[in-house]
Coordinates of C-alpha atoms in Angstrom, one line a residue:
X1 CA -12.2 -3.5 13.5
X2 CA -11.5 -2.1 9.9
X3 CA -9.5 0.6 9.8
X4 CA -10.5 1.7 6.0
X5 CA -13.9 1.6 4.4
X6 CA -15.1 1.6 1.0
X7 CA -16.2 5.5 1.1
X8 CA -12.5 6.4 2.2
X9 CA -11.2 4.9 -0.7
X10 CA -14.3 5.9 -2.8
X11 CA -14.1 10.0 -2.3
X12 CA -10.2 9.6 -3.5
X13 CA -11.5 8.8 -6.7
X14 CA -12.5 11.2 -9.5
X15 CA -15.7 9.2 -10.6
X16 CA -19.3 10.1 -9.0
X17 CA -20.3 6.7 -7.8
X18 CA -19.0 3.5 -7.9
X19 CA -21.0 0.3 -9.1
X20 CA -21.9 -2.5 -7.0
X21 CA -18.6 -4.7 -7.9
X22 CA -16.4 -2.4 -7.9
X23 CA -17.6 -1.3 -4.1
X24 CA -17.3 -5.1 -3.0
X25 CA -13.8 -5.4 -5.1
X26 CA -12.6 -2.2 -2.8
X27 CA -13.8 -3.9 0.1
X28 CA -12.0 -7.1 -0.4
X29 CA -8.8 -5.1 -1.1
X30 CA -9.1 -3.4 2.1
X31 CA -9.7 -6.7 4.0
X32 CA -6.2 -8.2 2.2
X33 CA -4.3 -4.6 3.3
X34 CA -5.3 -5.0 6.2
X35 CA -4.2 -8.6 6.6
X36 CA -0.8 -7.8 5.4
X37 CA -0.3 -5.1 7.6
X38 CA -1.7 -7.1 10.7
X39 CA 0.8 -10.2 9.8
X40 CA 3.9 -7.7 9.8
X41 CA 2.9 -5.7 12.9
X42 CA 0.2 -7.9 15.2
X43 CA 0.1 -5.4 17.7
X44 CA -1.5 -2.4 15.5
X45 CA -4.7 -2.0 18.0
X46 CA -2.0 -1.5 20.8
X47 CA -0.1 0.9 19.1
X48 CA -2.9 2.9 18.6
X49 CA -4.4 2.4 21.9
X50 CA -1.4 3.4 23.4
X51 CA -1.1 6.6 20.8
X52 CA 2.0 5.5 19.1
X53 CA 0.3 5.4 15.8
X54 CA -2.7 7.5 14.4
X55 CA -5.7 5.4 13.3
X56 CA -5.4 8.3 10.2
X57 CA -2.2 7.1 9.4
X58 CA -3.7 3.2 9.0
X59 CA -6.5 4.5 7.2
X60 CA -4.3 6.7 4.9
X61 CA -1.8 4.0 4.1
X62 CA -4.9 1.6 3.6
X63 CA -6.7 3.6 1.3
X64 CA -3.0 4.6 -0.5
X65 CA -2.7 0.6 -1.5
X66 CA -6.4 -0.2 -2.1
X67 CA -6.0 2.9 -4.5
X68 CA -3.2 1.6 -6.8
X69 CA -5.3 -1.3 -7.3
X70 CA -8.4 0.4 -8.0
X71 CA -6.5 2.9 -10.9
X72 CA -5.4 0.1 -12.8
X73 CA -6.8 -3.6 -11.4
X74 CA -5.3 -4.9 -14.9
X75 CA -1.7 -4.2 -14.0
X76 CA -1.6 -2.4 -17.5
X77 CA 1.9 -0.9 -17.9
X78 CA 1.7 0.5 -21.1
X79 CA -1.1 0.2 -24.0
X80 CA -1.4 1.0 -27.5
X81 CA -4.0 1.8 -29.9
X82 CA -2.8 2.7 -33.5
X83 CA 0.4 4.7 -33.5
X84 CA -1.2 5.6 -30.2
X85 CA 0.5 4.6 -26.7
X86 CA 0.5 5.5 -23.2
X87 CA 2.8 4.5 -20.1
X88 CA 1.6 4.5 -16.6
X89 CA 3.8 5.1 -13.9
X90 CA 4.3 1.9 -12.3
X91 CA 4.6 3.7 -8.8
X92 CA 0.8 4.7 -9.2
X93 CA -0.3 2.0 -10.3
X94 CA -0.4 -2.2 -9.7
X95 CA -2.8 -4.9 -10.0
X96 CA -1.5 -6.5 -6.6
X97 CA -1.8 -5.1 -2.6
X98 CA 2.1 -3.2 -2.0
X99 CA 2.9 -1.1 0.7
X100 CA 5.6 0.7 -0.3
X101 CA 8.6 1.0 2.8
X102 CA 8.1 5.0 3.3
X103 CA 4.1 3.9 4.4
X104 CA 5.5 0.8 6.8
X105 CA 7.6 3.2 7.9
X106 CA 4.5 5.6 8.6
X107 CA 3.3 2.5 10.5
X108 CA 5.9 2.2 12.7
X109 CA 7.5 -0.9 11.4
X110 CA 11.0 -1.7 12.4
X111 CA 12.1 -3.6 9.6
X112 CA 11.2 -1.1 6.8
X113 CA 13.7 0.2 4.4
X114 CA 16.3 2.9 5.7
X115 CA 17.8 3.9 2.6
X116 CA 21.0 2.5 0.8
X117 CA 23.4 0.4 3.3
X118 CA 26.7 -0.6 2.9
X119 CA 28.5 -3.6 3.3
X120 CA 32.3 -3.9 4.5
X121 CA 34.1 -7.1 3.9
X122 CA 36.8 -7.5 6.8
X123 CA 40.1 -9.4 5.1
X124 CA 42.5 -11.0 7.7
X125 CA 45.6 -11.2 7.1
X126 CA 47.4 -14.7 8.3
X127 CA 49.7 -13.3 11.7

């Protein structure tokens, strides 16, 4: 079952309609999130059926990756034109499917990022 469709990504962006392509390209994109989320956490439908996870939250963190390909499917940084040039904000933006670790974490996944860790060497000194 998807959990996205090409309409929830399509009324996030600014433009009227989409073309054809671009329609089937957002449809791919949401069949490749949606693989990467299913091969990190396999048990998606149960945490949903059980009401551990919102089907919103899938479709929000979906549509949220599809997005930043959509915006820029190039993977354009920066372009220039003339004396001309822009930047784009690479946290926007990306030609490949990324889920960033504050949406697996909106997923539920264990293994996401918690922030800066430290490590502690132990030194033993010879008794």
């Amino acid at each position: 079952m998807p959990y996205a469709t090409a309409d929830d990504v399509r009324v996030l962006i600014p433009k009227a309609s989409l073309e054809p392509e671009e329609t089937e390209l957002i449809e791919a994109r949401i069949g490749q999130t949606e693989r990467i989320i299913l091969r990190r956490i396999p048990d998606l439908a149960d945490r949903i059926t059980a009401g551990d996870l919102s089907d919103d939250d899938v479709r929000d963190v979906v549509t949220a990756a599809v997005l930043r390909v959509v915006r820029n499917p190039e993977g354009f940084i920066q372009e220039s034109d003339g004396t001309y040039t822009y930047m784009l904000d690479r946290s926007t933006i990306s030609s490949d499917i990324e889920i960033t670790d504050d949406e697996w974490e909106i997923l539920g996944d264990d293994d996401a990022a918690s922030g800066i860790g430290w490590l502690v060497p132990v030194i033993r000194a010879p008794a």
